[in-house]
Amino acid sequence: MRLHPNACAARTHPHRDDPGWWVMLEKYLVYGATGGVGSTLCRRLAAEGRKLHLVARDADRLRPLGEELGASWSAVDVLQADAITQVADEAGATLSGLAYAIGSINLKPFERVTAADMERDFRLNAVGAALAVQAALPALRAAPTRASVVLFSSVAAQRGFPMHASISMAKAAVEGLVRSLAAVLAPAVRINAVALSLTDTPLAQGMTNNPRLRESIAAAHPLGRLGTADDAAAMAAFLLSAQADWITGQVLAVDGGRGAVAGK
């Protein structure tokens, strides 16, 4: 896969005493870079001066984002054999952070959920995240300061909702993975998850494009609205940053209160 030179590399490196020194050396690997949350996170990190390596399936969408942000990129489908190994090779030998912003919304009555549904949801959400971290681990451990990993879960992993059996199982596995890897990877690498409720992104258009359904779901949240991509990206960027250096093994809810507060 072709790699596009990062525009940040052309900048003059500051002196090591400059607080911007480490920021300019940091590089972040973002899976799902063209999605609603992923692209918003990439723009946040780029605005902070971070170098990026972007991953998504569609090269035609990924290329312009990479050019916009001066980032290198890999166009792969993480469900394909060796795709994640390829990404790790192309992302480089040192990474300060990784975000796996890939997921699915597969909602069906339990009676209609097939083995193929469950296997795909588990492979995409949980196994893909685990393999992404595993493949990037040498580069994360090579970072000059403590590296950070952010995965994404769902309010449905901890609270029961109809139609959510397959995705609930997959996201609960992500949360278990976070807690296990926090023990395995410490102290060199931190890992946390952001647990979202329904977020207004292209992935959720099947529900958010229906005005009546959108209004009903928004009203079910104590804060009275759907989440935005920036709500999710802001938390992810914080967890990737040095400001969160004493946080690991946590699942932080960005869900409008839906997981913890009874609806009115």
PDB file of C-alpha atoms in Angstrom:
ATOM      1  CA  MET A   1       0.000   0.000   0.000  1.00  0.00           C
ATOM      2  CA  ARG A   2       1.352   3.423  -0.921  1.00  0.00           C
ATOM      3  CA  LEU A   3       2.362   5.701   1.910  1.00  0.00           C
ATOM      4  CA  HIS A   4       2.001   9.441   1.665  1.00  0.00           C
ATOM      5  CA  PRO A   5       4.692  11.542   3.357  1.00  0.00           C
ATOM      6  CA  ASN A   6       3.521  13.359   6.450  1.00  0.00           C
ATOM      7  CA  ALA A   7       3.628  17.109   6.064  1.00  0.00           C
ATOM      8  CA  CYS A   8       4.695  17.442   9.690  1.00  0.00           C
ATOM      9  CA  ALA A   9       8.015  15.832   8.822  1.00  0.00           C
ATOM     10  CA  ALA A  10       8.987  18.890   6.828  1.00  0.00           C
ATOM     11  CA  ARG A  11       8.852  21.157   9.869  1.00  0.00           C
ATOM     12  CA  THR A  12      12.002  22.220  11.628  1.00  0.00           C
ATOM     13  CA  HIS A  13      12.444  20.270  14.839  1.00  0.00           C
ATOM     14  CA  PRO A  14      12.532  22.497  17.934  1.00  0.00           C
ATOM     15  CA  HIS A  15      15.100  22.218  20.672  1.00  0.00           C
ATOM     16  CA  ARG A  16      14.404  19.464  23.227  1.00  0.00           C
ATOM     17  CA  ASP A  17      13.753  22.104  25.893  1.00  0.00           C
ATOM     18  CA  ASP A  18      10.819  23.365  23.829  1.00  0.00           C
ATOM     19  CA  PRO A  19       7.577  21.827  25.158  1.00  0.00           C
ATOM     20  CA  GLY A  20       6.509  21.298  21.558  1.00  0.00           C
ATOM     21  CA  TRP A  21       9.383  18.868  20.958  1.00  0.00           C
ATOM     22  CA  TRP A  22       7.612  15.673  22.014  1.00  0.00           C
ATOM     23  CA  VAL A  23       4.335  16.685  20.409  1.00  0.00           C
ATOM     24  CA  MET A  24       6.029  16.934  17.039  1.00  0.00           C
ATOM     25  CA  LEU A  25       7.607  13.503  17.500  1.00  0.00           C
ATOM     26  CA  GLU A  26       4.352  11.814  18.501  1.00  0.00           C
ATOM     27  CA  LYS A  27       2.565   9.707  15.935  1.00  0.00           C
ATOM     28  CA  TYR A  28      -0.934   8.265  16.283  1.00  0.00           C
ATOM     29  CA  LEU A  29      -2.513   5.351  14.446  1.00  0.00           C
ATOM     30  CA  VAL A  30      -6.258   5.759  13.875  1.00  0.00           C
ATOM     31  CA  TYR A  31      -8.393   2.916  12.578  1.00  0.00           C
ATOM     32  CA  GLY A  32     -11.744   3.906  11.100  1.00  0.00           C
ATOM     33  CA  ALA A  33     -10.310   7.265  10.076  1.00  0.00           C
ATOM     34  CA  THR A  34     -13.026   8.138   7.566  1.00  0.00           C
ATOM     35  CA  GLY A  35     -15.934   7.434   9.935  1.00  0.00           C
ATOM     36  CA  GLY A  36     -17.789  10.150  11.797  1.00  0.00           C
ATOM     37  CA  VAL A  37     -15.919   9.727  15.075  1.00  0.00           C
ATOM     38  CA  GLY A  38     -12.639   8.658  13.489  1.00  0.00           C
ATOM     39  CA  SER A  39     -12.366  11.615  11.114  1.00  0.00           C
ATOM     40  CA  THR A  40     -13.280  14.074  13.871  1.00  0.00           C
ATOM     41  CA  LEU A  41     -10.630  12.570  16.134  1.00  0.00           C
ATOM     42  CA  CYS A  42      -8.040  12.751  13.348  1.00  0.00           C
ATOM     43  CA  ARG A  43      -8.750  16.447  12.802  1.00  0.00           C
ATOM     44  CA  ARG A  44      -8.476  17.132  16.544  1.00  0.00           C
ATOM     45  CA  LEU A  45      -5.119  15.367  16.772  1.00  0.00           C
ATOM     46  CA  ALA A  46      -3.797  17.052  13.635  1.00  0.00           C
ATOM     47  CA  ALA A  47      -4.819  20.468  14.981  1.00  0.00           C
ATOM     48  CA  GLU A  48      -2.691  19.706  18.055  1.00  0.00           C
ATOM     49  CA  GLY A  49       0.316  19.039  15.825  1.00  0.00           C
ATOM     50  CA  ARG A  50       0.264  15.244  16.051  1.00  0.00           C
ATOM     51  CA  LYS A  51       1.478  13.142  13.155  1.00  0.00           C
ATOM     52  CA  LEU A  52      -1.018  10.551  11.982  1.00  0.00           C
ATOM     53  CA  HIS A  53      -1.297   7.258  10.167  1.00  0.00           C
ATOM     54  CA  LEU A  54      -4.866   6.700   8.998  1.00  0.00           C
ATOM     55  CA  VAL A  55      -6.639   3.417   8.286  1.00  0.00           C
ATOM     56  CA  ALA A  56      -9.950   2.813   6.487  1.00  0.00           C
ATOM     57  CA  ARG A  57     -11.369   0.565   3.781  1.00  0.00           C
ATOM     58  CA  ASP A  58     -12.136   3.083   1.032  1.00  0.00           C
ATOM     59  CA  ALA A  59      -9.031   4.571  -0.553  1.00  0.00           C
ATOM     60  CA  ASP A  60     -11.092   7.145  -2.456  1.00  0.00           C
ATOM     61  CA  ARG A  61     -12.321   8.617   0.849  1.00  0.00           C
ATOM     62  CA  LEU A  62      -9.106   8.038   2.758  1.00  0.00           C
ATOM     63  CA  ARG A  63      -6.758   9.691   0.268  1.00  0.00           C
ATOM     64  CA  PRO A  64      -8.226  13.218   0.478  1.00  0.00           C
ATOM     65  CA  LEU A  65      -8.354  13.043   4.285  1.00  0.00           C
ATOM     66  CA  GLY A  66      -4.707  12.008   4.379  1.00  0.00           C
ATOM     67  CA  GLU A  67      -3.803  14.864   2.049  1.00  0.00           C
ATOM     68  CA  GLU A  68      -5.836  17.342   4.115  1.00  0.00           C
ATOM     69  CA  LEU A  69      -4.091  16.326   7.345  1.00  0.00           C
ATOM     70  CA  GLY A  70      -0.644  15.635   5.926  1.00  0.00           C
ATOM     71  CA  ALA A  71      -0.936  12.035   7.104  1.00  0.00           C
ATOM     72  CA  SER A  72       0.253   8.671   5.859  1.00  0.00           C
ATOM     73  CA  TRP A  73      -2.437   6.061   5.319  1.00  0.00           C
ATOM     74  CA  SER A  74      -3.311   2.430   4.644  1.00  0.00           C
ATOM     75  CA  ALA A  75      -6.482   1.411   2.806  1.00  0.00           C
ATOM     76  CA  VAL A  76      -7.371  -2.022   4.146  1.00  0.00           C
ATOM     77  CA  ASP A  77     -10.356  -4.038   5.360  1.00  0.00           C
ATOM     78  CA  VAL A  78      -9.541  -5.217   8.874  1.00  0.00           C
ATOM     79  CA  LEU A  79     -11.624  -8.357   8.313  1.00  0.00           C
ATOM     80  CA  GLN A  80      -9.167  -9.513   5.659  1.00  0.00           C
ATOM     81  CA  ALA A  81      -6.245 -11.770   6.555  1.00  0.00           C
ATOM     82  CA  ASP A  82      -2.952  -9.947   7.206  1.00  0.00           C
ATOM     83  CA  ALA A  83      -4.545  -6.486   6.876  1.00  0.00           C
ATOM     84  CA  ILE A  84      -3.673  -5.441  10.421  1.00  0.00           C
ATOM     85  CA  THR A  85      -0.124  -6.756  10.089  1.00  0.00           C
ATOM     86  CA  GLN A  86       0.223  -4.659   6.942  1.00  0.00           C
ATOM     87  CA  VAL A  87      -0.989  -1.581   8.812  1.00  0.00           C
ATOM     88  CA  ALA A  88       1.527  -2.111  11.608  1.00  0.00           C
ATOM     89  CA  ASP A  89       4.334  -2.359   9.054  1.00  0.00           C
ATOM     90  CA  GLU A  90       3.246   0.811   7.271  1.00  0.00           C
ATOM     91  CA  ALA A  91       2.515   2.892  10.374  1.00  0.00           C
ATOM     92  CA  GLY A  92       6.155   2.977  11.461  1.00  0.00           C
ATOM     93  CA  ALA A  93       8.403   1.784  14.253  1.00  0.00           C
ATOM     94  CA  THR A  94       7.224   4.229  16.939  1.00  0.00           C
ATOM     95  CA  LEU A  95       3.674   5.121  17.961  1.00  0.00           C
ATOM     96  CA  SER A  96       2.521   7.306  20.829  1.00  0.00           C
ATOM     97  CA  GLY A  97      -1.084   6.214  20.527  1.00  0.00           C
ATOM     98  CA  LEU A  98      -3.665   4.062  18.789  1.00  0.00           C
ATOM     99  CA  ALA A  99      -7.419   4.533  18.422  1.00  0.00           C
ATOM    100  CA  TYR A 100      -9.620   1.754  17.076  1.00  0.00           C
ATOM    101  CA  ALA A 101     -12.707   3.668  15.929  1.00  0.00           C
ATOM    102  CA  ILE A 102     -14.229   0.801  13.974  1.00  0.00           C
ATOM    103  CA  GLY A 103     -17.602  -0.620  14.900  1.00  0.00           C
ATOM    104  CA  SER A 104     -21.009  -1.783  13.770  1.00  0.00           C
ATOM    105  CA  ILE A 105     -24.666  -1.209  14.598  1.00  0.00           C
ATOM    106  CA  ASN A 106     -26.374  -4.518  13.885  1.00  0.00           C
ATOM    107  CA  LEU A 107     -29.820  -4.378  15.427  1.00  0.00           C
ATOM    108  CA  LYS A 108     -32.166  -7.353  15.023  1.00  0.00           C
ATOM    109  CA  PRO A 109     -34.711  -9.248  17.076  1.00  0.00           C
ATOM    110  CA  PHE A 110     -32.826 -11.988  18.887  1.00  0.00           C
ATOM    111  CA  GLU A 111     -34.770 -14.682  17.023  1.00  0.00           C
ATOM    112  CA  ARG A 112     -33.339 -13.395  13.743  1.00  0.00           C
ATOM    113  CA  VAL A 113     -29.709 -13.008  14.819  1.00  0.00           C
ATOM    114  CA  THR A 114     -27.571 -15.528  12.940  1.00  0.00           C
ATOM    115  CA  ALA A 115     -24.247 -17.096  13.801  1.00  0.00           C
ATOM    116  CA  ALA A 116     -22.761 -15.082  10.929  1.00  0.00           C
ATOM    117  CA  ASP A 117     -24.093 -11.848  12.489  1.00  0.00           C
ATOM    118  CA  MET A 118     -22.528 -12.663  15.839  1.00  0.00           C
ATOM    119  CA  GLU A 119     -19.234 -13.779  14.359  1.00  0.00           C
ATOM    120  CA  ARG A 120     -18.898 -10.670  12.186  1.00  0.00           C
ATOM    121  CA  ASP A 121     -19.771  -8.273  15.010  1.00  0.00           C
ATOM    122  CA  PHE A 122     -17.340  -9.997  17.359  1.00  0.00           C
ATOM    123  CA  ARG A 123     -14.595 -10.108  14.730  1.00  0.00           C
ATOM    124  CA  LEU A 124     -14.989  -6.466  13.728  1.00  0.00           C
ATOM    125  CA  ASN A 125     -15.426  -4.913  17.169  1.00  0.00           C
ATOM    126  CA  ALA A 126     -13.489  -7.104  19.595  1.00  0.00           C
ATOM    127  CA  VAL A 127     -11.052  -9.328  17.697  1.00  0.00           C
ATOM    128  CA  GLY A 128     -10.099  -6.506  15.342  1.00  0.00           C
ATOM    129  CA  ALA A 129      -9.325  -4.233  18.282  1.00  0.00           C
ATOM    130  CA  ALA A 130      -7.247  -6.916  19.999  1.00  0.00           C
ATOM    131  CA  LEU A 131      -5.255  -7.681  16.862  1.00  0.00           C
ATOM    132  CA  ALA A 132      -4.689  -3.990  16.155  1.00  0.00           C
ATOM    133  CA  VAL A 133      -3.180  -3.488  19.610  1.00  0.00           C
ATOM    134  CA  GLN A 134      -1.180  -6.696  19.381  1.00  0.00           C
ATOM    135  CA  ALA A 135       0.337  -5.767  16.016  1.00  0.00           C
ATOM    136  CA  ALA A 136       1.170  -2.214  17.145  1.00  0.00           C
ATOM    137  CA  LEU A 137       2.581  -3.212  20.510  1.00  0.00           C
ATOM    138  CA  PRO A 138       6.300  -3.045  19.580  1.00  0.00           C
ATOM    139  CA  ALA A 139       5.807   0.477  18.197  1.00  0.00           C
ATOM    140  CA  LEU A 140       3.754   1.569  21.215  1.00  0.00           C
ATOM    141  CA  ARG A 141       6.407   0.272  23.599  1.00  0.00           C
ATOM    142  CA  ALA A 142       9.063   2.145  21.607  1.00  0.00           C
ATOM    143  CA  ALA A 143       7.407   5.531  22.217  1.00  0.00           C
ATOM    144  CA  PRO A 144       9.585   8.088  24.045  1.00  0.00           C
ATOM    145  CA  THR A 145       6.835   8.629  26.630  1.00  0.00           C
ATOM    146  CA  ARG A 146       4.003   6.382  27.853  1.00  0.00           C
ATOM    147  CA  ALA A 147       1.778   5.413  24.927  1.00  0.00           C
ATOM    148  CA  SER A 148      -2.008   5.234  25.005  1.00  0.00           C
ATOM    149  CA  VAL A 149      -4.692   3.110  23.339  1.00  0.00           C
ATOM    150  CA  VAL A 150      -8.374   4.026  23.037  1.00  0.00           C
ATOM    151  CA  LEU A 151     -11.088   1.561  22.034  1.00  0.00           C
ATOM    152  CA  PHE A 152     -14.818   2.176  21.666  1.00  0.00           C
ATOM    153  CA  SER A 153     -17.653   0.437  23.483  1.00  0.00           C
ATOM    154  CA  SER A 154     -21.379   1.067  23.833  1.00  0.00           C
ATOM    155  CA  VAL A 155     -23.882   1.834  26.546  1.00  0.00           C
ATOM    156  CA  ALA A 156     -25.482  -1.442  25.425  1.00  0.00           C
ATOM    157  CA  ALA A 157     -22.586  -3.430  26.885  1.00  0.00           C
ATOM    158  CA  GLN A 158     -23.745  -2.592  30.414  1.00  0.00           C
ATOM    159  CA  ARG A 159     -27.455  -1.823  29.972  1.00  0.00           C
ATOM    160  CA  GLY A 160     -29.956  -4.109  28.288  1.00  0.00           C
ATOM    161  CA  PHE A 161     -31.765  -2.927  25.168  1.00  0.00           C
ATOM    162  CA  PRO A 162     -33.990  -4.898  22.796  1.00  0.00           C
ATOM    163  CA  MET A 163     -32.494  -5.687  19.362  1.00  0.00           C
ATOM    164  CA  HIS A 164     -28.910  -5.331  20.663  1.00  0.00           C
ATOM    165  CA  ALA A 165     -27.890  -8.924  21.496  1.00  0.00           C
ATOM    166  CA  SER A 166     -25.091  -9.272  18.956  1.00  0.00           C
ATOM    167  CA  ILE A 167     -23.510  -5.854  19.374  1.00  0.00           C
ATOM    168  CA  SER A 168     -23.903  -5.982  23.165  1.00  0.00           C
ATOM    169  CA  MET A 169     -21.889  -9.195  23.297  1.00  0.00           C
ATOM    170  CA  ALA A 170     -19.182  -7.771  21.070  1.00  0.00           C
ATOM    171  CA  LYS A 171     -18.845  -4.500  22.976  1.00  0.00           C
ATOM    172  CA  ALA A 172     -18.850  -6.283  26.345  1.00  0.00           C
ATOM    173  CA  ALA A 173     -15.852  -8.212  25.021  1.00  0.00           C
ATOM    174  CA  VAL A 174     -14.147  -4.907  24.183  1.00  0.00           C
ATOM    175  CA  GLU A 175     -14.604  -3.770  27.793  1.00  0.00           C
ATOM    176  CA  GLY A 176     -13.156  -7.032  29.096  1.00  0.00           C
ATOM    177  CA  LEU A 177     -10.233  -6.621  26.718  1.00  0.00           C
ATOM    178  CA  VAL A 178      -9.524  -3.130  28.052  1.00  0.00           C
ATOM    179  CA  ARG A 179      -9.365  -4.311  31.652  1.00  0.00           C
ATOM    180  CA  SER A 180      -7.173  -7.288  30.834  1.00  0.00           C
ATOM    181  CA  LEU A 181      -4.745  -5.372  28.634  1.00  0.00           C
ATOM    182  CA  ALA A 182      -4.458  -2.577  31.191  1.00  0.00           C
ATOM    183  CA  ALA A 183      -2.780  -5.135  33.448  1.00  0.00           C
ATOM    184  CA  VAL A 184      -0.727  -6.672  30.645  1.00  0.00           C
ATOM    185  CA  LEU A 185       0.569  -3.459  29.089  1.00  0.00           C
ATOM    186  CA  ALA A 186       1.322  -1.360  32.190  1.00  0.00           C
ATOM    187  CA  PRO A 187       3.397   0.630  32.800  1.00  0.00           C
ATOM    188  CA  ALA A 188       4.538   1.268  29.209  1.00  0.00           C
ATOM    189  CA  VAL A 189       1.086   1.579  27.603  1.00  0.00           C
ATOM    190  CA  ARG A 190      -2.275   2.796  28.920  1.00  0.00           C
ATOM    191  CA  ILE A 191      -5.550   1.502  27.491  1.00  0.00           C
ATOM    192  CA  ASN A 192      -9.104   2.766  28.000  1.00  0.00           C
ATOM    193  CA  ALA A 193     -12.463   2.683  26.230  1.00  0.00           C
ATOM    194  CA  VAL A 194     -15.107   5.268  25.427  1.00  0.00           C
ATOM    195  CA  ALA A 195     -18.633   3.871  25.788  1.00  0.00           C
ATOM    196  CA  LEU A 196     -21.074   5.724  23.555  1.00  0.00           C
ATOM    197  CA  SER A 197     -24.822   5.899  23.273  1.00  0.00           C
ATOM    198  CA  LEU A 198     -26.434   6.641  19.919  1.00  0.00           C
ATOM    199  CA  THR A 199     -24.207   9.167  18.180  1.00  0.00           C
ATOM    200  CA  ASP A 200     -25.186  11.252  15.174  1.00  0.00           C
ATOM    201  CA  THR A 201     -22.773   9.842  12.599  1.00  0.00           C
ATOM    202  CA  PRO A 202     -23.162   8.228   9.160  1.00  0.00           C
ATOM    203  CA  LEU A 203     -23.029   4.780  10.813  1.00  0.00           C
ATOM    204  CA  ALA A 204     -26.241   5.574  12.695  1.00  0.00           C
ATOM    205  CA  GLN A 205     -28.176   7.097   9.789  1.00  0.00           C
ATOM    206  CA  GLY A 206     -30.583   4.194   9.696  1.00  0.00           C
ATOM    207  CA  MET A 207     -32.035   5.541  12.949  1.00  0.00           C
ATOM    208  CA  THR A 208     -31.129   9.218  12.944  1.00  0.00           C
ATOM    209  CA  ASN A 209     -32.630   9.880   9.496  1.00  0.00           C
ATOM    210  CA  ASN A 210     -36.084   9.035  10.828  1.00  0.00           C
ATOM    211  CA  PRO A 211     -37.217  12.276  12.536  1.00  0.00           C
ATOM    212  CA  ARG A 212     -39.730  10.594  14.842  1.00  0.00           C
ATOM    213  CA  LEU A 213     -37.298   7.875  15.914  1.00  0.00           C
ATOM    214  CA  ARG A 214     -34.509  10.412  16.318  1.00  0.00           C
ATOM    215  CA  GLU A 215     -36.641  12.561  18.602  1.00  0.00           C
ATOM    216  CA  SER A 216     -37.758   9.560  20.642  1.00  0.00           C
ATOM    217  CA  ILE A 217     -34.219   8.284  21.198  1.00  0.00           C
ATOM    218  CA  ALA A 218     -32.915  11.760  22.044  1.00  0.00           C
ATOM    219  CA  ALA A 219     -35.662  12.134  24.655  1.00  0.00           C
ATOM    220  CA  ALA A 220     -34.599   8.835  26.260  1.00  0.00           C
ATOM    221  CA  HIS A 221     -31.295  10.457  27.272  1.00  0.00           C
ATOM    222  CA  PRO A 222     -31.319  12.530  30.480  1.00  0.00           C
ATOM    223  CA  LEU A 223     -29.473  15.302  28.648  1.00  0.00           C
ATOM    224  CA  GLY A 224     -32.114  15.339  25.936  1.00  0.00           C
ATOM    225  CA  ARG A 225     -30.076  14.956  22.781  1.00  0.00           C
ATOM    226  CA  LEU A 226     -28.084  12.509  20.706  1.00  0.00           C
ATOM    227  CA  GLY A 227     -24.330  12.383  20.929  1.00  0.00           C
ATOM    228  CA  THR A 228     -22.113  14.033  18.339  1.00  0.00           C
ATOM    229  CA  ALA A 229     -18.887  12.859  16.773  1.00  0.00           C
ATOM    230  CA  ASP A 230     -17.100  15.653  18.610  1.00  0.00           C
ATOM    231  CA  ASP A 231     -18.433  14.444  21.985  1.00  0.00           C
ATOM    232  CA  ALA A 232     -16.770  11.091  21.341  1.00  0.00           C
ATOM    233  CA  ALA A 233     -13.607  12.487  19.747  1.00  0.00           C
ATOM    234  CA  ALA A 234     -13.012  14.955  22.573  1.00  0.00           C
ATOM    235  CA  MET A 235     -12.944  12.158  25.142  1.00  0.00           C
ATOM    236  CA  ALA A 236     -10.777   9.964  22.938  1.00  0.00           C
ATOM    237  CA  ALA A 237      -8.281  12.781  22.349  1.00  0.00           C
ATOM    238  CA  PHE A 238      -8.125  13.428  26.091  1.00  0.00           C
ATOM    239  CA  LEU A 239      -7.453   9.760  26.848  1.00  0.00           C
ATOM    240  CA  LEU A 240      -4.713   9.680  24.223  1.00  0.00           C
ATOM    241  CA  SER A 241      -3.061  12.767  25.706  1.00  0.00           C
ATOM    242  CA  ALA A 242      -0.567  13.137  28.536  1.00  0.00           C
ATOM    243  CA  GLN A 243      -3.329  14.811  30.570  1.00  0.00           C
ATOM    244  CA  ALA A 244      -4.758  11.315  31.094  1.00  0.00           C
ATOM    245  CA  ASP A 245      -1.436   9.747  32.067  1.00  0.00           C
ATOM    246  CA  TRP A 246      -2.846   8.312  35.340  1.00  0.00           C
ATOM    247  CA  ILE A 247      -5.891   6.702  33.718  1.00  0.00           C
ATOM    248  CA  THR A 248      -5.868   3.110  32.482  1.00  0.00           C
ATOM    249  CA  GLY A 249      -8.229   0.146  32.435  1.00  0.00           C
ATOM    250  CA  GLN A 250     -11.291   2.404  32.441  1.00  0.00           C
ATOM    251  CA  VAL A 251     -14.491   2.488  30.416  1.00  0.00           C
ATOM    252  CA  LEU A 252     -15.663   6.099  30.340  1.00  0.00           C
ATOM    253  CA  ALA A 253     -19.273   6.724  29.370  1.00  0.00           C
ATOM    254  CA  VAL A 254     -19.995   9.497  26.870  1.00  0.00           C
ATOM    255  CA  ASP A 255     -23.674   8.708  26.618  1.00  0.00           C
ATOM    256  CA  GLY A 256     -25.791  11.656  27.705  1.00  0.00           C
ATOM    257  CA  GLY A 257     -26.348   9.909  31.018  1.00  0.00           C
ATOM    258  CA  ARG A 258     -28.286   7.024  29.485  1.00  0.00           C
ATOM    259  CA  GLY A 259     -26.239   4.290  31.109  1.00  0.00           C
ATOM    260  CA  ALA A 260     -26.405   5.664  34.652  1.00  0.00           C
ATOM    261  CA  VAL A 261     -29.492   7.851  35.008  1.00  0.00           C
ATOM    262  CA  ALA A 262     -33.103   6.773  34.743  1.00  0.00           C
ATOM    263  CA  GLY A 263     -35.052   8.489  31.998  1.00  0.00           C
ATOM    264  CA  LYS A 264     -37.784  10.946  32.885  1.00  0.00           C
TER     265      LYS A 264
END
